[in-house]
Short mmCIF file of C-alpha atoms in Angstrom, two decimals:
data_model
loop_
_atom_site.label_atom_id
_atom_site.label_comp_id
_atom_site.label_asym_id
_atom_site.label_seq_id
_atom_site.Cartn_x
_atom_site.Cartn_y
_atom_site.Cartn_z
CA MET Q 76 14.37 -0.01 -8.77
CA SER Q 77 12.17 -3.02 -9.22
CA TYR Q 78 11.76 -5.76 -6.69
CA VAL Q 79 9.75 -8.94 -6.38
CA VAL Q 80 8.05 -9.00 -2.98
CA PRO Q 81 6.53 -12.26 -1.84
CA ILE Q 82 3.68 -12.17 0.69
CA GLY Q 83 2.67 -15.36 2.36
CA PRO Q 84 1.86 -18.26 2.10
CA TYR Q 85 0.79 -17.01 5.50
CA HIS Q 86 -1.32 -13.87 5.32
CA PRO Q 87 -0.18 -11.52 8.10
CA ALA Q 88 -3.67 -10.55 9.24
CA LEU Q 89 -6.04 -13.32 8.22
CA GLU Q 90 -3.93 -16.22 9.44
CA GLU Q 91 -4.88 -18.09 6.32
CA PRO Q 92 -2.64 -19.38 3.56
CA ILE Q 93 -2.41 -17.41 0.32
CA HIS Q 94 0.75 -16.58 -1.55
CA ALA Q 95 0.91 -13.30 -3.44
CA THR Q 96 3.91 -12.31 -5.52
CA LEU Q 97 4.14 -8.56 -6.01
CA TYR Q 98 6.24 -7.10 -8.82
CA THR Q 99 7.05 -3.62 -7.58
CA GLU Q 100 8.55 -0.48 -9.00
CA GLY Q 101 9.75 1.43 -5.98
CA GLU Q 102 6.82 1.29 -3.60
CA VAL Q 103 4.14 0.86 -6.25
CA ILE Q 104 2.85 -2.55 -7.28
CA LYS Q 105 3.09 -2.99 -11.05
CA ASP Q 106 1.80 -6.52 -11.29
CA ALA Q 107 0.81 -9.32 -8.97
CA GLU Q 108 0.08 -13.02 -8.95
CA VAL Q 109 -1.73 -15.17 -6.43
CA PHE Q 110 -1.19 -18.81 -5.69
CA VAL Q 111 -3.53 -20.94 -3.62
CA GLY Q 112 -3.82 -24.61 -2.78
CA TYR Q 113 -2.06 -24.80 0.58
CA ASN Q 114 -5.10 -26.09 2.41
CA HIS Q 115 -6.39 -28.92 0.25
CA ARG Q 116 -8.00 -31.59 2.40
CA GLY Q 117 -9.75 -33.67 -0.25
CA ILE Q 118 -13.26 -32.96 1.04
CA GLU Q 119 -14.82 -33.74 -2.36
CA LYS Q 120 -13.21 -37.17 -2.42
CA LEU Q 121 -14.22 -37.87 1.18
CA CYS Q 122 -17.84 -36.98 0.32
CA THR Q 123 -18.05 -39.80 -2.21
CA GLU Q 124 -17.51 -42.34 0.56
CA ARG Q 125 -20.22 -41.01 2.86
CA ASN Q 126 -24.00 -41.00 3.04
CA ALA Q 127 -26.08 -37.84 3.05
CA ILE Q 128 -26.14 -37.29 6.82
CA GLN Q 129 -22.43 -37.99 7.20
CA THR Q 130 -21.71 -35.61 4.33
CA LEU Q 131 -23.68 -32.86 6.07
CA VAL Q 132 -21.33 -33.20 9.04
CA LEU Q 133 -18.33 -33.19 6.73
CA VAL Q 134 -19.23 -30.21 4.52
CA GLU Q 135 -20.02 -28.19 7.63
CA ARG Q 136 -16.35 -28.47 8.45
CA VAL Q 137 -15.19 -27.10 5.11
CA CYS Q 138 -15.17 -23.65 6.68
CA GLY Q 139 -15.46 -22.47 10.25
CA ILE Q 140 -17.29 -19.24 9.54
CA CYS Q 141 -19.78 -20.14 6.81
CA SER Q 142 -20.39 -23.68 8.03
CA HIS Q 143 -24.18 -23.39 7.94
CA SER Q 144 -24.06 -22.19 4.33
CA HIS Q 145 -22.30 -25.35 3.21
CA ALA Q 146 -24.66 -27.65 5.07
CA LEU Q 147 -27.70 -25.74 3.78
CA THR Q 148 -26.55 -25.80 0.15
CA TYR Q 149 -25.69 -29.48 0.27
CA ALA Q 150 -29.07 -30.29 1.83
CA MET Q 151 -30.81 -28.22 -0.85
CA CYS Q 152 -29.03 -30.24 -3.56
CA VAL Q 153 -30.04 -33.60 -2.07
CA GLU Q 154 -33.62 -32.37 -1.60
CA ALA Q 155 -33.68 -31.20 -5.23
CA ILE Q 156 -32.52 -34.63 -6.47
CA ASN Q 157 -34.94 -36.52 -4.22
CA LYS Q 158 -37.74 -33.97 -4.76
CA THR Q 159 -38.25 -33.65 -0.99
CA GLU Q 160 -40.50 -30.87 0.27
CA VAL Q 161 -39.10 -28.98 3.25
CA PRO Q 162 -41.70 -27.84 5.82
CA LYS Q 163 -42.11 -24.08 5.96
CA ARG Q 164 -41.07 -23.86 9.61
CA GLY Q 165 -37.89 -25.75 8.81
CA GLN Q 166 -37.11 -23.32 5.99
CA TYR Q 167 -37.61 -20.33 8.28
CA ILE Q 168 -35.29 -21.74 10.92
CA ARG Q 169 -32.67 -22.32 8.21
CA VAL Q 170 -33.02 -18.70 7.15
CA ILE Q 171 -32.65 -17.43 10.72
CA THR Q 172 -29.43 -19.41 11.19
CA ALA Q 173 -28.10 -18.30 7.80
CA GLU Q 174 -28.70 -14.63 8.59
CA LEU Q 175 -27.17 -14.89 12.07
CA GLU Q 176 -24.17 -16.45 10.39
CA ARG Q 177 -23.98 -13.59 7.90
CA LEU Q 178 -24.13 -11.10 10.79
CA HIS Q 179 -21.29 -12.67 12.72
CA SER Q 180 -19.20 -13.19 9.58
CA HIS Q 181 -19.53 -9.58 8.47
CA MET Q 182 -18.74 -8.26 11.94
CA LEU Q 183 -15.74 -10.56 12.20
CA TRP Q 184 -14.43 -9.21 8.92
CA MET Q 185 -15.14 -5.59 9.81
CA GLY Q 186 -13.19 -6.09 13.02
CA ILE Q 187 -10.24 -7.56 11.15
CA ALA Q 188 -10.34 -4.76 8.59
CA CYS Q 189 -10.14 -2.21 11.40
CA HIS Q 190 -7.29 -4.19 12.95
CA ILE Q 191 -5.34 -4.14 9.68
CA ILE Q 192 -5.68 -0.40 9.24
CA GLY Q 193 -4.49 0.06 12.82
CA HIS Q 194 -7.78 1.08 14.42
CA ASP Q 195 -7.57 -1.47 17.22
CA SER Q 196 -10.11 0.09 19.57
CA MET Q 197 -12.72 -0.23 16.80
CA PHE Q 198 -11.65 -3.84 16.26
CA MET Q 199 -12.29 -4.64 19.92
CA HIS Q 200 -15.57 -2.73 19.92
CA ILE Q 201 -16.93 -4.61 16.89
CA TRP Q 202 -15.85 -7.99 18.21
CA ASP Q 203 -17.42 -7.17 21.54
CA GLU Q 204 -20.79 -6.61 19.84
CA ARG Q 205 -20.24 -9.73 17.77
CA GLU Q 206 -20.36 -11.73 20.99
CA LEU Q 207 -24.08 -10.87 21.24
CA ILE Q 208 -24.66 -12.73 17.98
CA MET Q 209 -22.47 -15.61 19.03
CA ASP Q 210 -24.55 -15.89 22.20
CA LEU Q 211 -27.73 -15.99 20.12
CA LEU Q 212 -26.26 -18.71 17.93
CA GLU Q 213 -25.17 -20.66 20.96
CA ARG Q 214 -28.62 -20.32 22.48
CA LEU Q 215 -30.21 -21.44 19.19
CA SER Q 216 -28.00 -24.35 18.25
CA GLY Q 217 -25.84 -25.11 21.28
CA ASN Q 218 -22.68 -24.36 19.34
CA ARG Q 219 -20.63 -21.30 18.54
CA VAL Q 220 -19.29 -22.53 15.21
CA ASN Q 221 -20.50 -25.70 13.50
CA TYR Q 222 -24.18 -25.28 14.26
CA ALA Q 223 -25.53 -28.60 12.90
CA MET Q 224 -28.94 -26.99 12.37
CA VAL Q 225 -29.61 -28.62 9.00
CA THR Q 226 -30.78 -32.10 8.19
CA ILE Q 227 -32.00 -33.51 4.89
CA GLY Q 228 -35.61 -32.34 4.69
CA GLY Q 229 -35.64 -29.62 7.33
CA SER Q 230 -33.96 -28.32 10.47
CA ARG Q 231 -32.74 -30.22 13.48
CA ARG Q 232 -33.71 -27.88 16.32
CA ASP Q 233 -36.96 -26.06 16.90
CA ILE Q 234 -37.45 -22.53 18.20
CA ASP Q 235 -39.85 -22.50 21.17
CA ASP Q 236 -41.61 -19.44 22.56
CA ASP Q 237 -38.95 -18.71 25.19
CA LEU Q 238 -36.18 -18.83 22.66
CA ARG Q 239 -38.16 -16.74 20.22
CA ARG Q 240 -38.67 -14.04 22.81
CA ASP Q 241 -34.99 -14.13 23.77
CA MET Q 242 -33.89 -13.89 20.16
CA LEU Q 243 -36.17 -10.96 19.43
CA LYS Q 244 -34.77 -9.28 22.53
CA GLY Q 245 -31.26 -10.06 21.33
CA CYS Q 246 -31.95 -8.52 17.91
CA GLU Q 247 -33.32 -5.42 19.59
CA ALA Q 248 -30.24 -5.15 21.80
CA LEU Q 249 -28.03 -5.42 18.73
CA LYS Q 250 -29.56 -2.50 16.87
CA THR Q 251 -28.13 0.38 18.92
CA PRO Q 252 -24.50 -0.81 18.93
CA LEU Q 253 -24.75 -1.71 15.24
CA ASN Q 254 -26.00 1.73 14.31
CA LYS Q 255 -23.18 3.20 16.36
CA ILE Q 256 -20.66 1.05 14.49
CA ILE Q 257 -22.11 2.13 11.13
CA ASP Q 258 -21.98 5.74 12.24
CA ILE Q 259 -18.30 5.42 13.17
CA VAL Q 260 -17.46 3.54 9.95
CA LEU Q 261 -19.12 6.18 7.81
CA ASN Q 262 -17.72 9.22 9.60
CA ASP Q 263 -14.41 8.25 11.16
CA LYS Q 264 -11.47 10.04 9.59
CA THR Q 265 -8.92 7.30 10.34
CA ILE Q 266 -10.94 4.64 8.52
CA ALA Q 267 -11.68 6.93 5.57
CA MET Q 268 -8.06 8.01 5.12
CA ARG Q 269 -6.78 4.49 5.12
CA THR Q 270 -9.46 2.85 2.92
CA LYS Q 271 -10.82 5.40 0.46
CA ASN Q 272 -9.50 4.98 -3.11
CA VAL Q 273 -7.52 1.92 -2.08
CA GLY Q 274 -7.84 -1.28 -4.09
CA VAL Q 275 -10.43 0.07 -6.50
CA LEU Q 276 -12.43 -2.39 -8.59
CA LYS Q 277 -14.54 -0.47 -11.06
CA HIS Q 278 -18.02 -1.54 -12.09
CA GLU Q 279 -17.06 -2.75 -15.58
CA ASP Q 280 -14.07 -4.66 -14.19
CA ALA Q 281 -16.24 -6.32 -11.56
CA VAL Q 282 -18.61 -7.50 -14.30
CA ARG Q 283 -15.77 -8.58 -16.56
CA LEU Q 284 -13.87 -10.48 -13.87
CA GLY Q 285 -17.03 -12.06 -12.50
CA ALA Q 286 -16.85 -10.79 -8.92
CA ILE Q 287 -19.79 -11.80 -6.72
CA GLY Q 288 -21.24 -11.16 -3.30
CA PRO Q 289 -20.59 -8.05 -1.19
CA HIS Q 290 -17.35 -7.59 -3.11
CA ALA Q 291 -19.30 -7.05 -6.37
CA ARG Q 292 -22.04 -5.03 -4.66
CA ALA Q 293 -19.40 -2.57 -3.45
CA SER Q 294 -18.59 -1.99 -7.14
CA GLY Q 295 -22.18 -1.32 -8.06
CA VAL Q 296 -23.14 -4.77 -9.37
CA LYS Q 297 -26.56 -5.56 -7.97
CA THR Q 298 -26.30 -9.31 -7.57
CA ASP Q 299 -27.75 -11.35 -4.74
CA VAL Q 300 -28.96 -14.94 -5.01
CA ARG Q 301 -31.54 -14.27 -2.30
CA LYS Q 302 -33.30 -11.86 -4.68
CA ASP Q 303 -32.26 -13.23 -8.09
CA ALA Q 304 -33.25 -16.84 -7.48
CA PRO Q 305 -35.02 -17.13 -4.12
CA TYR Q 306 -34.75 -20.37 -2.18
CA SER Q 307 -35.67 -21.56 1.29
CA SER Q 308 -38.55 -19.01 1.58
CA TYR Q 309 -36.38 -15.91 1.01
CA GLU Q 310 -39.18 -14.58 -1.22
CA ASP Q 311 -41.32 -14.11 1.93
CA PHE Q 312 -39.08 -11.45 3.44
CA GLU Q 313 -38.68 -7.81 2.65
CA PHE Q 314 -35.12 -6.56 2.57
CA ASP Q 315 -32.89 -4.32 0.50
CA ILE Q 316 -29.58 -5.06 -1.15
CA PRO Q 317 -27.11 -2.29 -0.23
CA VAL Q 318 -25.05 -1.27 -3.25
CA CYS Q 319 -22.13 1.18 -3.36
CA GLN Q 320 -20.55 2.67 -6.45
CA ASN Q 321 -16.85 3.38 -5.90
CA GLY Q 322 -15.59 -0.15 -5.42
CA ASP Q 323 -12.80 0.71 -2.99
CA VAL Q 324 -12.08 -0.89 0.37
CA PHE Q 325 -14.18 1.75 2.13
CA ASP Q 326 -17.25 0.76 0.12
CA ARG Q 327 -16.66 -2.88 0.96
CA VAL Q 328 -16.76 -2.01 4.65
CA VAL Q 329 -19.90 0.08 4.18
CA VAL Q 330 -21.74 -2.59 2.15
CA ARG Q 331 -21.07 -5.20 4.79
CA ALA Q 332 -22.06 -2.88 7.61
CA LEU Q 333 -25.36 -2.02 5.92
CA GLU Q 334 -26.03 -5.68 5.14
CA CYS Q 335 -25.93 -6.42 8.86
CA VAL Q 336 -28.97 -4.16 9.30
CA GLU Q 337 -30.83 -6.00 6.53
CA SER Q 338 -29.99 -9.34 8.13
CA ILE Q 339 -31.51 -8.22 11.43
CA LYS Q 340 -34.63 -7.20 9.49
CA ILE Q 341 -34.91 -10.68 7.97
CA ILE Q 342 -34.39 -12.42 11.31
CA GLU Q 343 -37.09 -10.31 12.97
CA GLN Q 344 -39.56 -10.97 10.14
CA ALA Q 345 -38.83 -14.70 10.28
CA LEU Q 346 -39.29 -14.81 14.06
CA ASP Q 347 -42.49 -12.77 13.93
CA ASN Q 348 -44.09 -14.90 11.23
CA LEU Q 349 -42.69 -18.29 12.23
CA PRO Q 350 -45.18 -20.77 10.72
CA GLU Q 351 -46.65 -23.60 12.76
CA GLY Q 352 -46.00 -27.20 11.87
CA PRO Q 353 -43.18 -29.74 11.76
CA ILE Q 354 -39.56 -28.69 11.30
CA ASN Q 355 -38.43 -31.70 9.28
CA ASN Q 356 -39.60 -34.90 7.60
CA GLY Q 357 -38.32 -37.33 10.22
CA ASN Q 358 -34.92 -38.84 10.78
CA LYS Q 359 -34.90 -41.45 8.04
CA LEU Q 360 -31.57 -41.83 6.24
CA PRO Q 361 -32.31 -40.87 2.62
CA LYS Q 362 -30.96 -42.57 -0.47
CA ILE Q 363 -29.63 -40.15 -3.06
CA GLN Q 364 -31.64 -40.86 -6.20
CA GLU Q 365 -30.13 -40.96 -9.66
CA GLY Q 366 -29.73 -37.40 -10.84
CA ILE Q 367 -27.73 -34.24 -10.68
CA ALA Q 368 -28.44 -30.93 -8.96
CA VAL Q 369 -26.64 -27.65 -8.58
CA CYS Q 370 -27.94 -25.30 -5.89
CA ARG Q 371 -26.84 -21.80 -5.02
CA HIS Q 372 -26.93 -19.94 -1.74
CA GLU Q 373 -25.91 -16.41 -0.84
CA ALA Q 374 -23.23 -17.18 1.72
CA PRO Q 375 -21.75 -14.26 3.73
CA ARG Q 376 -19.06 -13.87 1.06
CA GLY Q 377 -21.25 -14.32 -2.01
CA GLN Q 378 -22.71 -17.02 -4.14
CA LEU Q 379 -21.90 -20.53 -2.96
CA SER Q 380 -22.69 -23.44 -5.27
CA HIS Q 381 -22.70 -27.16 -4.64
CA MET Q 382 -23.09 -29.84 -7.27
CA VAL Q 383 -24.30 -33.25 -6.13
CA VAL Q 384 -24.56 -36.30 -8.38
CA GLY Q 385 -26.39 -39.35 -7.03
CA ASN Q 386 -26.68 -42.83 -8.45
CA GLY Q 387 -29.43 -44.36 -6.34
CA LYS Q 388 -27.18 -45.44 -3.47
CA LEU Q 389 -26.74 -44.08 0.04
CA GLU Q 390 -23.39 -42.53 -0.86
CA ASN Q 391 -22.87 -39.52 -3.12
CA PHE Q 392 -21.45 -40.24 -6.53
CA ARG Q 393 -19.82 -36.82 -6.80
CA VAL Q 394 -19.93 -33.67 -4.72
CA SER Q 395 -18.38 -30.47 -5.95
CA VAL Q 396 -18.06 -27.43 -3.72
CA HIS Q 397 -17.36 -24.02 -5.21
CA VAL Q 398 -17.21 -21.06 -2.95
CA PRO Q 399 -17.45 -17.27 -3.46
CA SER Q 400 -13.74 -16.84 -2.72
CA PHE Q 401 -13.09 -18.95 -5.82
CA LYS Q 402 -14.63 -16.14 -7.87
CA ASN Q 403 -13.33 -13.21 -5.84
CA THR Q 404 -9.70 -14.23 -5.31
CA PRO Q 405 -8.84 -13.95 -9.05
CA THR Q 406 -9.72 -10.25 -8.86
CA ILE Q 407 -6.93 -9.59 -6.31
CA PRO Q 408 -4.09 -9.03 -8.86
CA HIS Q 409 -6.26 -6.52 -10.70
CA MET Q 410 -6.98 -4.59 -7.50
CA LEU Q 411 -3.36 -4.61 -6.33
CA ARG Q 412 -2.00 -2.90 -9.48
CA GLY Q 413 -1.16 0.73 -8.84
CA ASN Q 414 -1.37 0.52 -5.05
CA THR Q 415 1.49 0.59 -2.59
CA VAL Q 416 3.02 -2.42 -0.91
CA ALA Q 417 1.79 -1.16 2.46
CA ASP Q 418 -1.82 -1.56 1.33
CA ALA Q 419 -1.38 -5.06 -0.13
CA GLY Q 420 -2.38 -6.84 3.07
CA LEU Q 421 -5.52 -4.77 3.40
CA ILE Q 422 -6.52 -5.23 -0.25
CA ILE Q 423 -6.08 -8.99 -0.12
CA ALA Q 424 -8.15 -9.08 3.06
CA SER Q 425 -10.81 -6.75 1.64
CA ILE Q 426 -12.52 -9.47 -0.39
CA ASP Q 427 -13.11 -11.34 2.88
CA PRO Q 428 -11.30 -14.37 1.52
CA CYS Q 429 -11.71 -17.82 2.95
CA PHE Q 430 -8.99 -20.14 1.76
CA SER Q 431 -10.09 -23.16 3.69
CA CYS Q 432 -13.29 -22.91 1.60
CA LEU Q 433 -11.39 -22.25 -1.61
CA ASP Q 434 -9.06 -25.22 -1.34
CA ARG Q 435 -11.58 -27.57 0.26
CA MET I 234 -37.55 -21.67 -6.36
CA GLN I 235 -34.29 -22.49 -8.06
CA GLU I 236 -34.58 -24.72 -11.11
CA TYR I 237 -31.94 -26.83 -12.80
CA LYS I 238 -32.07 -27.43 -16.53
CA ARG I 239 -29.72 -29.90 -18.17
CA ILE I 240 -28.89 -29.33 -21.84
CA ASP I 241 -26.52 -31.65 -23.72
CA ILE I 242 -24.30 -29.98 -26.29
CA THR I 243 -21.26 -30.80 -28.40
CA LYS I 244 -17.92 -29.13 -27.83
CA ASP I 245 -18.29 -26.87 -30.88
CA GLU I 246 -21.20 -25.08 -29.23
CA ILE I 247 -19.31 -24.12 -26.05
CA VAL I 248 -17.79 -20.89 -27.38
CA PRO I 249 -20.93 -19.54 -29.19
CA ILE I 250 -23.04 -20.16 -26.07
CA ALA I 251 -20.46 -18.41 -23.87
CA GLU I 252 -20.37 -15.42 -26.23
CA ARG I 253 -24.15 -15.20 -26.26
CA MET I 254 -24.32 -15.33 -22.45
CA ARG I 255 -21.54 -12.77 -22.08
CA LYS I 256 -23.43 -10.29 -24.27
CA LYS I 257 -26.47 -10.59 -22.00
CA GLU I 258 -24.19 -10.13 -18.92
CA ILE I 259 -25.26 -13.47 -17.50
CA ILE I 260 -23.10 -14.84 -14.68
CA LEU I 261 -21.07 -17.96 -15.32
CA VAL I 262 -21.75 -19.80 -12.07
CA MET I 263 -19.16 -22.52 -12.45
CA ILE I 264 -17.55 -25.04 -14.75
CA HIS I 265 -17.98 -28.42 -13.09
CA GLY I 266 -16.42 -31.66 -14.13
CA PHE I 267 -16.61 -35.28 -13.10
CA LEU I 268 -16.20 -38.79 -14.45
CA ASP I 269 -19.61 -40.37 -14.93
CA LYS I 270 -20.55 -43.99 -14.22
CA ASP I 271 -18.91 -45.27 -17.40
CA GLY I 272 -15.77 -43.25 -16.79
CA ASN I 273 -16.54 -40.60 -19.43
CA PRO I 274 -15.55 -37.04 -18.60
CA ASP I 275 -18.63 -34.85 -18.12
CA VAL I 276 -17.91 -31.11 -18.17
CA SER I 277 -20.80 -28.77 -17.46
CA TYR I 278 -21.03 -25.01 -17.93
CA GLU I 279 -23.56 -23.48 -15.56
CA TYR I 280 -25.15 -20.11 -16.31
CA ALA I 281 -27.63 -18.38 -14.00
CA VAL I 282 -30.46 -17.24 -16.27
CA ASP I 283 -32.93 -15.57 -13.89
CA THR I 284 -34.09 -18.27 -11.48
CA VAL I 285 -33.11 -21.11 -13.82
CA LEU I 286 -29.64 -22.60 -13.78
CA GLU I 287 -28.91 -23.63 -17.36
CA SER I 288 -26.34 -26.39 -17.37
CA TYR I 289 -24.66 -27.20 -20.69
CA HIS I 290 -23.07 -30.64 -20.56
CA VAL I 291 -20.30 -31.90 -22.82
CA VAL I 292 -19.80 -35.63 -22.35
CA GLY I 293 -16.86 -37.72 -23.46
CA GLU I 294 -14.39 -34.98 -24.45
CA THR I 295 -10.98 -34.48 -22.88
CA VAL I 296 -9.89 -31.66 -25.20
CA LEU I 297 -12.16 -28.62 -24.95
CA PRO I 298 -12.02 -25.03 -26.18
CA SER I 299 -11.25 -22.51 -23.46
CA ILE I 300 -13.73 -19.71 -22.79
CA SER I 301 -11.27 -17.80 -20.60
CA GLU I 302 -10.96 -15.08 -23.27
CA ILE I 303 -14.70 -14.46 -23.04
CA TYR I 304 -15.25 -14.80 -19.31
CA ASP I 305 -11.75 -13.81 -18.14
CA VAL I 306 -10.70 -15.16 -14.74
CA ALA I 307 -14.23 -16.30 -13.89
CA ALA I 308 -13.70 -19.11 -16.42
CA GLU I 309 -9.93 -19.30 -16.19
CA TRP I 310 -9.76 -20.54 -12.61
CA PRO I 311 -12.34 -23.34 -12.97
CA GLU I 312 -10.64 -24.42 -16.21
CA ARG I 313 -7.25 -24.45 -14.57
CA GLU I 314 -8.67 -26.41 -11.67
CA LEU I 315 -10.02 -29.07 -14.06
CA ASN I 316 -6.78 -29.02 -16.01
CA GLU I 317 -4.63 -29.50 -12.94
CA LEU I 318 -6.77 -31.98 -11.07
CA TYR I 319 -8.23 -34.03 -13.95
CA GLY I 320 -5.63 -33.41 -16.64
CA TRP I 321 -8.13 -32.33 -19.30
CA THR I 322 -6.85 -29.88 -21.91
CA PHE I 323 -8.41 -26.50 -22.55
CA GLU I 324 -7.20 -25.10 -25.87
CA GLY I 325 -6.04 -21.54 -25.47
CA LEU I 326 -5.65 -21.67 -21.70
CA ASP I 327 -2.33 -20.51 -20.28
CA VAL I 328 -1.09 -23.37 -18.15
CA SER I 329 2.53 -22.32 -17.99
CA LYS I 330 2.08 -21.54 -14.30
CA ARG I 331 0.44 -23.58 -11.60
CA LEU I 332 -2.44 -22.37 -9.52
CA PHE I 333 -3.48 -25.09 -7.08
CA LEU I 334 -0.75 -27.73 -7.27
CA PRO I 335 2.96 -27.26 -6.57
CA TYR I 336 5.14 -26.01 -9.42
CA ASP I 337 7.26 -29.15 -9.63
CA LEU I 338 4.31 -31.48 -9.90
CA LEU I 339 4.30 -32.08 -13.63
CA GLU I 340 8.05 -32.35 -14.10
CA ASP I 341 7.82 -36.12 -14.39
CA GLU I 342 7.43 -36.33 -18.20
CA GLY I 343 4.02 -34.71 -17.97
CA LYS I 344 2.53 -37.80 -16.39
CA GLY I 345 1.68 -36.07 -13.18
CA GLN I 346 2.36 -37.33 -9.75
CA ILE I 347 -0.12 -38.89 -7.39
CA MET I 348 0.03 -36.82 -4.23
CA VAL I 349 -1.94 -39.19 -2.04
CA LYS I 350 -0.98 -42.78 -2.61
CA PRO I 351 -3.86 -45.28 -2.52
CA LEU I 352 -4.03 -47.29 0.68
CA SER I 353 -3.49 -50.56 -1.16
CA GLU I 354 -0.20 -49.33 -2.56
CA LEU I 355 0.90 -47.99 0.80
CA ARG I 356 0.22 -51.39 2.38
CA LYS I 357 2.27 -53.04 -0.36
CA LEU I 358 5.02 -50.54 0.21
CA ASN I 359 4.88 -51.17 3.92
CA GLY I 360 5.09 -54.92 3.34
CA THR I 361 8.17 -54.67 1.15
CA GLU I 362 9.83 -52.43 3.67
CA LYS I 363 9.32 -55.00 6.36
CA GLU I 364 10.76 -57.72 4.15
CA GLU I 365 13.80 -55.59 3.47
CA ARG I 366 14.33 -55.13 7.17
CA LYS I 367 14.38 -58.89 7.67
#
């Protein structure tokens, strides 16, 4: 008996719009298609009518979770066109915010993954610890989501000694619960039974389909923009890139859990060696010179790229935003094949998709 | 530091470059497209070669060869995005199904349909409506 099972356009767990059509044979998925585009807001068009500072505010609102990544990448593009030097202290503060964002994004996703597989106590536990990071972000920027920490040519808020001490204390307080979470993730039978050998993406398929970010690293592809093409002083920090080999949902959980530890390492190094000096180049509204720049940033979900074209005016001539989900979502049909309908929700969620980013 | 290197090519070179990059397992970062100041389509293929982003620009072409057979979905989605939103043709790309825009969008003799009407037209429309009411 073959059926066509539609899922969405409202994903049951993520509360984000994606439509997946599953062609099933009994309970097994034989083929699948995805359809996106339910959340198009015309951000790229809006950017062409705004100046650089206004665009920073706008691109931050592309996505609620990786908002700092968008602002950072856009600022990097404008700085590359204008050949602006960013003060070292400003770069470090950008890195600290980016890593805190990665921490809270990964923990949010891990919580949701546990929720989908029915391990709700773990979901609440992880989200409880995530609040520690949200508190740090709130203490740092004043906001829990759109942090507004980036300006063209540096950062907007400084880290004073009190805050630095508090943040180091916060990182220390995070370590024990995080290790406990990793311990549970690695050893818990419920999680293993529900995620091992589900939604497998083999190494050669990950390379062929062009998967990026933690999704590719779970399949053994060692790719990370922070190491491959360092930016914003990432070359100053020592950290590892966790890589797993099996490429199933379990490995995706493990990679993200281990990455949290690396992020804490980076934050501590940045806070310990915070350079003296200014944090930005003043509040002058910059013109975007004639030129084109494409910059990449390792967002929580993978490589995020912005293209900015300027023509010597205050407004952008063209801004193009392409997010990691744009590269990872096409791999979903491949992963769904051969799995059961019951696992479809988990597999779609396992790439940590962000459709508000994807549709812009 | 990340570097950006612009290289201008003709459309015949797109496929050989893609094949060369694929052999070296270099990531296709993105296929970007925009209309430049003179209104010419500018399509750029960005490859991440170590720390340098090599950007191969094809200017003034609306019919391009598709590299989706070489780079699979990593090239297919950006090409379909450009095809659906700009209307440029990629030879060899399967466009029988829609990805971003609704299925019934191109039913109107292939001309496409403007989803968001320009404000000027809306005002005109609004004006005529008022006149009709009178």
